[in-house]
Amino acid sequence: MRIDIVTLFPEVALAPLSDSIIRRARAAAIVEVVGHQLRDWSEDKHRRVDDSPCGGGQGMLLKPEPLFAAVEELRRPETRVILMTPQGRPFKQAMARELAGQEHLLILCGHYEGVDHRVVETLVDEEVSIGDYVLTNGALAAAVVCDAVIRLLPGALGDERSPLDESFSDPRRLEAPAYTRPVEFRGLAVPEVLLSGHHGKIHAWKEENALARTRRNRPDLLE
Ligand code: ADE
C-alpha cells in the first residue's frame, strides 16, 4: 500500500507514523507513506495557498489551484482521494478496514476555515472527520487515519495478535476490562474468575463486563 499526505504540515502528519509498530511496518515496506508540502504546488511567488471566502465570512480557505495540481500529479487510476475535514463522514473501524483494502490513498488535509468546495466536488472521493471537535488542521487527523489503517495491514502487528478481537471489531461493544500481574496490588485484587482457568466462566464474565463498560462509556452504541 502507498499513502500520500498533502498538507501544510508534513512533519506533523509524519511524526506519529515514525515510531513503534507503524515505523516497523514502513521499514518492512508493508506500507510506503510520503508527506508532501502543499506550498510546493503554489504558483504564487509568496507560496500562498489560501484566500478569503467569496460572499464574505470568517477566516481563510485553501485555494483550489495548488490542491488540483497536487492531486493531478499524485493520483493514479486506483487512488482513493480523501479530504480530512470536521465536515466529513465519521471515521470508524469499518472505514479503517475498508481503506486497508486499497492500494493507494491520497489524503488531503484541510486548514484554516476549510477548502474551496470545487476541490470536494471534483477531486475528493470522501470527506472524513475523526470526531466532533475542530483541530487546527487536518495533519493530525490524517495521522490518526493512517495509524488505524496501517495496523490492519497483513504483517503490521508483529506479535501474532489479530486485530479482529478488539473493541470495534463488533462496533456495538467495547472490550472488556483486562488485568495483568500482580494478582494483588495495593489491596486491589484481580477478579477471581479470571484466575480460575474456567473458560466458560471467564467468557461470561468478559461478556457481562464488556456490556457494563459499554453502557457506562458509550450508551449510544447500544441504541
Ligand atoms: N480538521 C480539523 N478538525 C478535523 C477533524 N475533527 N477531523 C478531520 N479533519 C479535521
PDB file of C-alpha atoms and ligand atoms in Angstrom:
ATOM      1  CA  MET A   1       0.000   0.000   0.000  1.00  0.00           C
ATOM      2  CA  ARG A   2       1.069   3.568  -0.620  1.00  0.00           C
ATOM      3  CA  ILE A   3      -0.216   6.639   1.224  1.00  0.00           C
ATOM      4  CA  ASP A   4       0.479  10.199   0.112  1.00  0.00           C
ATOM      5  CA  ILE A   5      -0.395  13.011   2.525  1.00  0.00           C
ATOM      6  CA  VAL A   6      -0.664  16.562   1.207  1.00  0.00           C
ATOM      7  CA  THR A   7      -0.582  19.163   3.971  1.00  0.00           C
ATOM      8  CA  LEU A   8       0.920  22.435   5.144  1.00  0.00           C
ATOM      9  CA  PHE A   9       2.497  20.423   7.997  1.00  0.00           C
ATOM     10  CA  PRO A  10       4.034  17.205   6.639  1.00  0.00           C
ATOM     11  CA  GLU A  11       6.221  16.839   9.732  1.00  0.00           C
ATOM     12  CA  VAL A  12       3.119  16.895  11.971  1.00  0.00           C
ATOM     13  CA  ALA A  13       1.433  14.203   9.878  1.00  0.00           C
ATOM     14  CA  LEU A  14       4.549  12.001   9.755  1.00  0.00           C
ATOM     15  CA  ALA A  15       5.781  12.307  13.357  1.00  0.00           C
ATOM     16  CA  PRO A  16       3.182   9.897  14.809  1.00  0.00           C
ATOM     17  CA  LEU A  17       3.942   7.459  11.970  1.00  0.00           C
ATOM     18  CA  SER A  18       7.672   7.362  12.705  1.00  0.00           C
ATOM     19  CA  ASP A  19       7.757   5.180  15.812  1.00  0.00           C
ATOM     20  CA  SER A  20       6.791   1.752  17.094  1.00  0.00           C
ATOM     21  CA  ILE A  21       4.526  -0.517  15.029  1.00  0.00           C
ATOM     22  CA  ILE A  22       3.961   1.945  12.201  1.00  0.00           C
ATOM     23  CA  ARG A  23       7.681   2.708  11.864  1.00  0.00           C
ATOM     24  CA  ARG A  24       8.389  -1.024  11.637  1.00  0.00           C
ATOM     25  CA  ALA A  25       5.605  -1.532   9.064  1.00  0.00           C
ATOM     26  CA  ARG A  26       7.135   1.236   6.961  1.00  0.00           C
ATOM     27  CA  ALA A  27      10.656  -0.192   7.389  1.00  0.00           C
ATOM     28  CA  ALA A  28       9.346  -3.618   6.301  1.00  0.00           C
ATOM     29  CA  ALA A  29       7.786  -1.984   3.189  1.00  0.00           C
ATOM     30  CA  ILE A  30       4.307  -3.125   4.214  1.00  0.00           C
ATOM     31  CA  VAL A  31       3.330   0.457   3.516  1.00  0.00           C
ATOM     32  CA  GLU A  32       5.023   3.443   1.943  1.00  0.00           C
ATOM     33  CA  VAL A  33       3.985   6.785   3.455  1.00  0.00           C
ATOM     34  CA  VAL A  34       5.059  10.043   1.813  1.00  0.00           C
ATOM     35  CA  GLY A  35       4.347  13.539   3.165  1.00  0.00           C
ATOM     36  CA  HIS A  36       4.098  16.447   0.742  1.00  0.00           C
ATOM     37  CA  GLN A  37       4.191  20.194   1.357  1.00  0.00           C
ATOM     38  CA  LEU A  38       1.107  21.750  -0.278  1.00  0.00           C
ATOM     39  CA  ARG A  39       3.027  25.002  -0.866  1.00  0.00           C
ATOM     40  CA  ASP A  40       5.255  23.133  -3.334  1.00  0.00           C
ATOM     41  CA  TRP A  41       2.281  23.289  -5.740  1.00  0.00           C
ATOM     42  CA  SER A  42       1.633  27.014  -5.242  1.00  0.00           C
ATOM     43  CA  GLU A  43       2.228  29.122  -8.349  1.00  0.00           C
ATOM     44  CA  ASP A  44       2.283  32.228  -6.197  1.00  0.00           C
ATOM     45  CA  LYS A  45       5.686  33.894  -5.718  1.00  0.00           C
ATOM     46  CA  HIS A  46       4.968  34.095  -1.961  1.00  0.00           C
ATOM     47  CA  ARG A  47       3.902  30.401  -1.959  1.00  0.00           C
ATOM     48  CA  ARG A  48       0.436  31.393  -0.772  1.00  0.00           C
ATOM     49  CA  VAL A  49      -2.191  28.678  -0.721  1.00  0.00           C
ATOM     50  CA  ASP A  50      -5.143  30.464   0.951  1.00  0.00           C
ATOM     51  CA  ASP A  51      -7.617  33.261   0.228  1.00  0.00           C
ATOM     52  CA  SER A  52     -10.731  34.822   1.759  1.00  0.00           C
ATOM     53  CA  PRO A  53     -14.179  33.277   1.156  1.00  0.00           C
ATOM     54  CA  CYS A  54     -16.394  34.597  -1.669  1.00  0.00           C
ATOM     55  CA  GLY A  55     -19.502  36.287  -0.288  1.00  0.00           C
ATOM     56  CA  GLY A  56     -17.710  37.124   2.953  1.00  0.00           C
ATOM     57  CA  GLY A  57     -17.360  35.145   6.136  1.00  0.00           C
ATOM     58  CA  GLN A  58     -14.711  34.375   8.682  1.00  0.00           C
ATOM     59  CA  GLY A  59     -11.207  33.146   8.072  1.00  0.00           C
ATOM     60  CA  MET A  60      -9.385  31.862   5.039  1.00  0.00           C
ATOM     61  CA  LEU A  61      -9.893  28.934   2.670  1.00  0.00           C
ATOM     62  CA  LEU A  62      -7.388  26.774   0.833  1.00  0.00           C
ATOM     63  CA  LYS A  63      -7.370  27.851  -2.818  1.00  0.00           C
ATOM     64  CA  PRO A  64      -8.213  25.279  -5.479  1.00  0.00           C
ATOM     65  CA  GLU A  65      -5.152  25.593  -7.752  1.00  0.00           C
ATOM     66  CA  PRO A  66      -2.454  24.026  -5.522  1.00  0.00           C
ATOM     67  CA  LEU A  67      -4.760  21.180  -4.452  1.00  0.00           C
ATOM     68  CA  PHE A  68      -5.776  20.444  -8.054  1.00  0.00           C
ATOM     69  CA  ALA A  69      -2.111  20.453  -9.126  1.00  0.00           C
ATOM     70  CA  ALA A  70      -1.132  18.146  -6.243  1.00  0.00           C
ATOM     71  CA  VAL A  71      -3.910  15.633  -6.925  1.00  0.00           C
ATOM     72  CA  GLU A  72      -3.294  15.649 -10.666  1.00  0.00           C
ATOM     73  CA  GLU A  73       0.374  14.882 -10.080  1.00  0.00           C
ATOM     74  CA  LEU A  74      -0.074  12.205  -7.392  1.00  0.00           C
ATOM     75  CA  ARG A  75      -3.321  10.488  -8.407  1.00  0.00           C
ATOM     76  CA  ARG A  76      -3.309   7.135 -10.212  1.00  0.00           C
ATOM     77  CA  PRO A  77      -6.297   5.211 -11.614  1.00  0.00           C
ATOM     78  CA  GLU A  78      -6.642   3.147  -8.406  1.00  0.00           C
ATOM     79  CA  THR A  79      -6.238   6.064  -5.982  1.00  0.00           C
ATOM     80  CA  ARG A  80      -8.795   6.870  -3.266  1.00  0.00           C
ATOM     81  CA  VAL A  81      -8.717  10.615  -2.574  1.00  0.00           C
ATOM     82  CA  ILE A  82      -9.689  11.575   0.976  1.00  0.00           C
ATOM     83  CA  LEU A  83     -10.110  15.031   2.462  1.00  0.00           C
ATOM     84  CA  MET A  84      -9.671  15.398   6.230  1.00  0.00           C
ATOM     85  CA  THR A  85     -12.291  17.867   7.476  1.00  0.00           C
ATOM     86  CA  PRO A  86     -14.583  18.222  10.502  1.00  0.00           C
ATOM     87  CA  GLN A  87     -17.409  18.366   7.916  1.00  0.00           C
ATOM     88  CA  GLY A  88     -16.661  14.797   6.811  1.00  0.00           C
ATOM     89  CA  ARG A  89     -18.207  11.369   7.428  1.00  0.00           C
ATOM     90  CA  PRO A  90     -17.241   9.997  10.849  1.00  0.00           C
ATOM     91  CA  PHE A  91     -14.144   7.783  10.740  1.00  0.00           C
ATOM     92  CA  LYS A  92     -14.929   4.367  12.227  1.00  0.00           C
ATOM     93  CA  GLN A  93     -13.182   0.994  12.412  1.00  0.00           C
ATOM     94  CA  ALA A  94     -15.300  -0.206   9.470  1.00  0.00           C
ATOM     95  CA  MET A  95     -13.890   2.602   7.329  1.00  0.00           C
ATOM     96  CA  ALA A  96     -10.355   1.749   8.515  1.00  0.00           C
ATOM     97  CA  ARG A  97     -10.891  -1.848   7.366  1.00  0.00           C
ATOM     98  CA  GLU A  98     -12.273  -0.674   4.054  1.00  0.00           C
ATOM     99  CA  LEU A  99      -9.351   1.696   3.440  1.00  0.00           C
ATOM    100  CA  ALA A 100      -6.859  -1.026   4.425  1.00  0.00           C
ATOM    101  CA  GLY A 101      -8.001  -2.894   1.312  1.00  0.00           C
ATOM    102  CA  GLN A 102      -6.990  -0.053  -1.021  1.00  0.00           C
ATOM    103  CA  GLU A 103      -3.752   0.111  -2.978  1.00  0.00           C
ATOM    104  CA  HIS A 104      -3.247   3.860  -2.828  1.00  0.00           C
ATOM    105  CA  LEU A 105      -4.630   6.559  -0.536  1.00  0.00           C
ATOM    106  CA  LEU A 106      -4.133  10.238  -1.258  1.00  0.00           C
ATOM    107  CA  ILE A 107      -5.023  12.224   1.859  1.00  0.00           C
ATOM    108  CA  LEU A 108      -5.607  15.974   1.603  1.00  0.00           C
ATOM    109  CA  CYS A 109      -5.536  17.983   4.806  1.00  0.00           C
ATOM    110  CA  GLY A 110      -7.782  20.984   5.299  1.00  0.00           C
ATOM    111  CA  HIS A 111      -6.573  24.086   7.078  1.00  0.00           C
ATOM    112  CA  TYR A 112      -7.974  27.455   8.122  1.00  0.00           C
ATOM    113  CA  GLU A 113     -11.752  27.504   7.677  1.00  0.00           C
ATOM    114  CA  GLY A 114     -11.707  24.763   5.049  1.00  0.00           C
ATOM    115  CA  VAL A 115     -11.066  24.289   1.340  1.00  0.00           C
ATOM    116  CA  ASP A 116     -12.643  25.687  -1.828  1.00  0.00           C
ATOM    117  CA  HIS A 117     -15.657  23.450  -2.446  1.00  0.00           C
ATOM    118  CA  ARG A 118     -14.679  22.749  -6.076  1.00  0.00           C
ATOM    119  CA  VAL A 119     -11.963  20.517  -4.603  1.00  0.00           C
ATOM    120  CA  VAL A 120     -14.622  18.490  -2.773  1.00  0.00           C
ATOM    121  CA  GLU A 121     -16.939  18.376  -5.806  1.00  0.00           C
ATOM    122  CA  THR A 122     -14.417  17.189  -8.340  1.00  0.00           C
ATOM    123  CA  LEU A 123     -11.300  15.703  -6.710  1.00  0.00           C
ATOM    124  CA  VAL A 124     -12.373  14.066  -3.478  1.00  0.00           C
ATOM    125  CA  ASP A 125     -13.905  10.595  -3.140  1.00  0.00           C
ATOM    126  CA  GLU A 126     -14.625  11.004   0.547  1.00  0.00           C
ATOM    127  CA  GLU A 127     -14.639  13.746   3.181  1.00  0.00           C
ATOM    128  CA  VAL A 128     -13.607  12.204   6.506  1.00  0.00           C
ATOM    129  CA  SER A 129     -13.784  13.527  10.087  1.00  0.00           C
ATOM    130  CA  ILE A 130     -12.065  11.817  13.038  1.00  0.00           C
ATOM    131  CA  GLY A 131     -14.538  13.244  15.550  1.00  0.00           C
ATOM    132  CA  ASP A 132     -16.843  16.032  16.588  1.00  0.00           C
ATOM    133  CA  TYR A 133     -14.197  18.575  17.505  1.00  0.00           C
ATOM    134  CA  VAL A 134     -12.140  21.039  15.491  1.00  0.00           C
ATOM    135  CA  LEU A 135      -8.371  20.629  15.169  1.00  0.00           C
ATOM    136  CA  THR A 136      -6.154  23.446  13.912  1.00  0.00           C
ATOM    137  CA  ASN A 137      -5.550  21.479  10.719  1.00  0.00           C
ATOM    138  CA  GLY A 138      -6.035  18.066   9.163  1.00  0.00           C
ATOM    139  CA  ALA A 139      -2.456  16.784   9.549  1.00  0.00           C
ATOM    140  CA  LEU A 140      -3.070  15.140  12.944  1.00  0.00           C
ATOM    141  CA  ALA A 141      -6.360  13.726  11.661  1.00  0.00           C
ATOM    142  CA  ALA A 142      -4.514  12.222   8.667  1.00  0.00           C
ATOM    143  CA  ALA A 143      -2.015  10.596  11.043  1.00  0.00           C
ATOM    144  CA  VAL A 144      -4.890   9.088  13.036  1.00  0.00           C
ATOM    145  CA  VAL A 145      -6.433   7.578   9.898  1.00  0.00           C
ATOM    146  CA  CYS A 146      -3.057   6.267   8.697  1.00  0.00           C
ATOM    147  CA  ASP A 147      -2.297   4.658  12.067  1.00  0.00           C
ATOM    148  CA  ALA A 148      -5.679   2.911  12.228  1.00  0.00           C
ATOM    149  CA  VAL A 149      -5.366   1.684   8.627  1.00  0.00           C
ATOM    150  CA  ILE A 150      -1.709   0.605   8.652  1.00  0.00           C
ATOM    151  CA  ARG A 151      -2.001  -1.551  11.793  1.00  0.00           C
ATOM    152  CA  LEU A 152      -4.632  -3.606   9.926  1.00  0.00           C
ATOM    153  CA  LEU A 153      -2.302  -4.421   7.023  1.00  0.00           C
ATOM    154  CA  PRO A 154      -1.117  -8.046   6.959  1.00  0.00           C
ATOM    155  CA  GLY A 155       2.138  -8.363   8.923  1.00  0.00           C
ATOM    156  CA  ALA A 156       1.939  -4.933  10.583  1.00  0.00           C
ATOM    157  CA  LEU A 157       1.211  -6.236  14.085  1.00  0.00           C
ATOM    158  CA  GLY A 158       4.416  -8.131  14.752  1.00  0.00           C
ATOM    159  CA  ASP A 159       3.044 -10.222  17.618  1.00  0.00           C
ATOM    160  CA  GLU A 160       0.609 -12.785  16.332  1.00  0.00           C
ATOM    161  CA  ARG A 161      -2.258 -10.857  17.839  1.00  0.00           C
ATOM    162  CA  SER A 162      -5.164 -10.490  15.496  1.00  0.00           C
ATOM    163  CA  PRO A 163      -6.763  -7.065  15.163  1.00  0.00           C
ATOM    164  CA  LEU A 164     -10.129  -8.866  14.972  1.00  0.00           C
ATOM    165  CA  ASP A 165     -10.583  -9.485  18.710  1.00  0.00           C
ATOM    166  CA  GLU A 166     -10.739  -5.941  19.978  1.00  0.00           C
ATOM    167  CA  SER A 167     -13.086  -3.058  20.626  1.00  0.00           C
ATOM    168  CA  PHE A 168     -14.989  -2.041  17.492  1.00  0.00           C
ATOM    169  CA  SER A 169     -14.484  -5.349  15.719  1.00  0.00           C
ATOM    170  CA  ASP A 170     -18.050  -5.579  16.952  1.00  0.00           C
ATOM    171  CA  PRO A 171     -18.988  -1.911  16.518  1.00  0.00           C
ATOM    172  CA  ARG A 172     -21.723  -2.210  19.193  1.00  0.00           C
ATOM    173  CA  ARG A 173     -19.494  -3.376  22.055  1.00  0.00           C
ATOM    174  CA  LEU A 174     -16.360  -2.125  23.789  1.00  0.00           C
ATOM    175  CA  GLU A 175     -13.708  -4.562  25.010  1.00  0.00           C
ATOM    176  CA  ALA A 176     -13.989  -5.982  28.497  1.00  0.00           C
ATOM    177  CA  PRO A 177     -11.638  -4.673  31.232  1.00  0.00           C
ATOM    178  CA  ALA A 178      -8.337  -6.576  31.474  1.00  0.00           C
ATOM    179  CA  TYR A 179      -5.818  -7.246  34.244  1.00  0.00           C
ATOM    180  CA  THR A 180      -2.246  -8.483  34.471  1.00  0.00           C
ATOM    181  CA  ARG A 181       0.061  -9.457  37.352  1.00  0.00           C
ATOM    182  CA  PRO A 182       0.499  -8.914  40.270  1.00  0.00           C
ATOM    183  CA  VAL A 183      -2.815 -10.539  41.204  1.00  0.00           C
ATOM    184  CA  GLU A 184      -2.941  -8.231  44.203  1.00  0.00           C
ATOM    185  CA  PHE A 185      -1.682  -4.655  44.055  1.00  0.00           C
ATOM    186  CA  ARG A 186      -2.170  -2.091  46.846  1.00  0.00           C
ATOM    187  CA  GLY A 187      -5.003  -4.186  48.186  1.00  0.00           C
ATOM    188  CA  LEU A 188      -6.695  -4.319  44.775  1.00  0.00           C
ATOM    189  CA  ALA A 189      -7.330  -7.889  43.607  1.00  0.00           C
ATOM    190  CA  VAL A 190      -7.724  -9.234  40.073  1.00  0.00           C
ATOM    191  CA  PRO A 191     -11.267 -10.686  39.775  1.00  0.00           C
ATOM    192  CA  GLU A 192     -11.004 -14.308  40.919  1.00  0.00           C
ATOM    193  CA  VAL A 193     -12.857 -15.753  37.963  1.00  0.00           C
ATOM    194  CA  LEU A 194     -10.028 -14.617  35.658  1.00  0.00           C
ATOM    195  CA  LEU A 195      -7.601 -16.800  37.659  1.00  0.00           C
ATOM    196  CA  SER A 196      -9.936 -19.802  37.758  1.00  0.00           C
ATOM    197  CA  GLY A 197      -8.908 -21.324  34.417  1.00  0.00           C
ATOM    198  CA  HIS A 198     -12.614 -21.939  33.745  1.00  0.00           C
ATOM    199  CA  HIS A 199     -13.002 -20.745  30.144  1.00  0.00           C
ATOM    200  CA  GLY A 200     -16.802 -20.741  30.153  1.00  0.00           C
ATOM    201  CA  LYS A 201     -16.983 -18.584  33.264  1.00  0.00           C
ATOM    202  CA  ILE A 202     -14.223 -16.274  32.013  1.00  0.00           C
ATOM    203  CA  HIS A 203     -16.071 -15.798  28.737  1.00  0.00           C
ATOM    204  CA  ALA A 204     -19.327 -14.992  30.567  1.00  0.00           C
ATOM    205  CA  TRP A 205     -17.501 -12.530  32.865  1.00  0.00           C
ATOM    206  CA  LYS A 206     -15.987 -10.762  29.851  1.00  0.00           C
ATOM    207  CA  GLU A 207     -19.338 -10.510  28.066  1.00  0.00           C
ATOM    208  CA  GLU A 208     -21.036  -9.092  31.132  1.00  0.00           C
ATOM    209  CA  ASN A 209     -18.281  -6.579  31.856  1.00  0.00           C
ATOM    210  CA  ALA A 210     -17.928  -5.524  28.219  1.00  0.00           C
ATOM    211  CA  LEU A 211     -21.623  -4.735  28.258  1.00  0.00           C
ATOM    212  CA  ALA A 212     -21.378  -2.812  31.552  1.00  0.00           C
ATOM    213  CA  ARG A 213     -18.458  -0.790  30.221  1.00  0.00           C
ATOM    214  CA  THR A 214     -20.302  -0.033  27.006  1.00  0.00           C
ATOM    215  CA  ARG A 215     -23.406   1.035  28.956  1.00  0.00           C
ATOM    216  CA  ARG A 216     -21.301   3.390  31.092  1.00  0.00           C
ATOM    217  CA  ASN A 217     -18.986   4.886  28.463  1.00  0.00           C
ATOM    218  CA  ARG A 218     -20.846   4.522  25.164  1.00  0.00           C
ATOM    219  CA  PRO A 219     -24.593   4.111  25.683  1.00  0.00           C
ATOM    220  CA  ASP A 220     -25.044   5.345  22.087  1.00  0.00           C
ATOM    221  CA  LEU A 221     -23.578   2.041  20.807  1.00  0.00           C
ATOM    222  CA  LEU A 222     -26.382   0.058  22.452  1.00  0.00           C
ATOM    223  CA  GLU A 223     -29.248   2.077  20.963  1.00  0.00           C
TER     224      GLU A 223
HETATM  225  N1  ADE B   1      -9.522  19.032  10.605  1.00  0.00           N
HETATM  226  C1  ADE B   1      -9.861  19.760  11.682  1.00  0.00           C
HETATM  227  N2  ADE B   1     -10.609  19.059  12.541  1.00  0.00           N
HETATM  228  C2  ADE B   1     -10.775  17.825  11.984  1.00  0.00           C
HETATM  229  C3  ADE B   1     -11.468  16.664  12.370  1.00  0.00           C
HETATM  230  N3  ADE B   1     -12.167  16.593  13.509  1.00  0.00           N
HETATM  231  N4  ADE B   1     -11.415  15.598  11.554  1.00  0.00           N
HETATM  232  C4  ADE B   1     -10.741  15.652  10.390  1.00  0.00           C
HETATM  233  N5  ADE B   1     -10.066  16.726   9.963  1.00  0.00           N
HETATM  234  C5  ADE B   1     -10.089  17.812  10.747  1.00  0.00           C
END
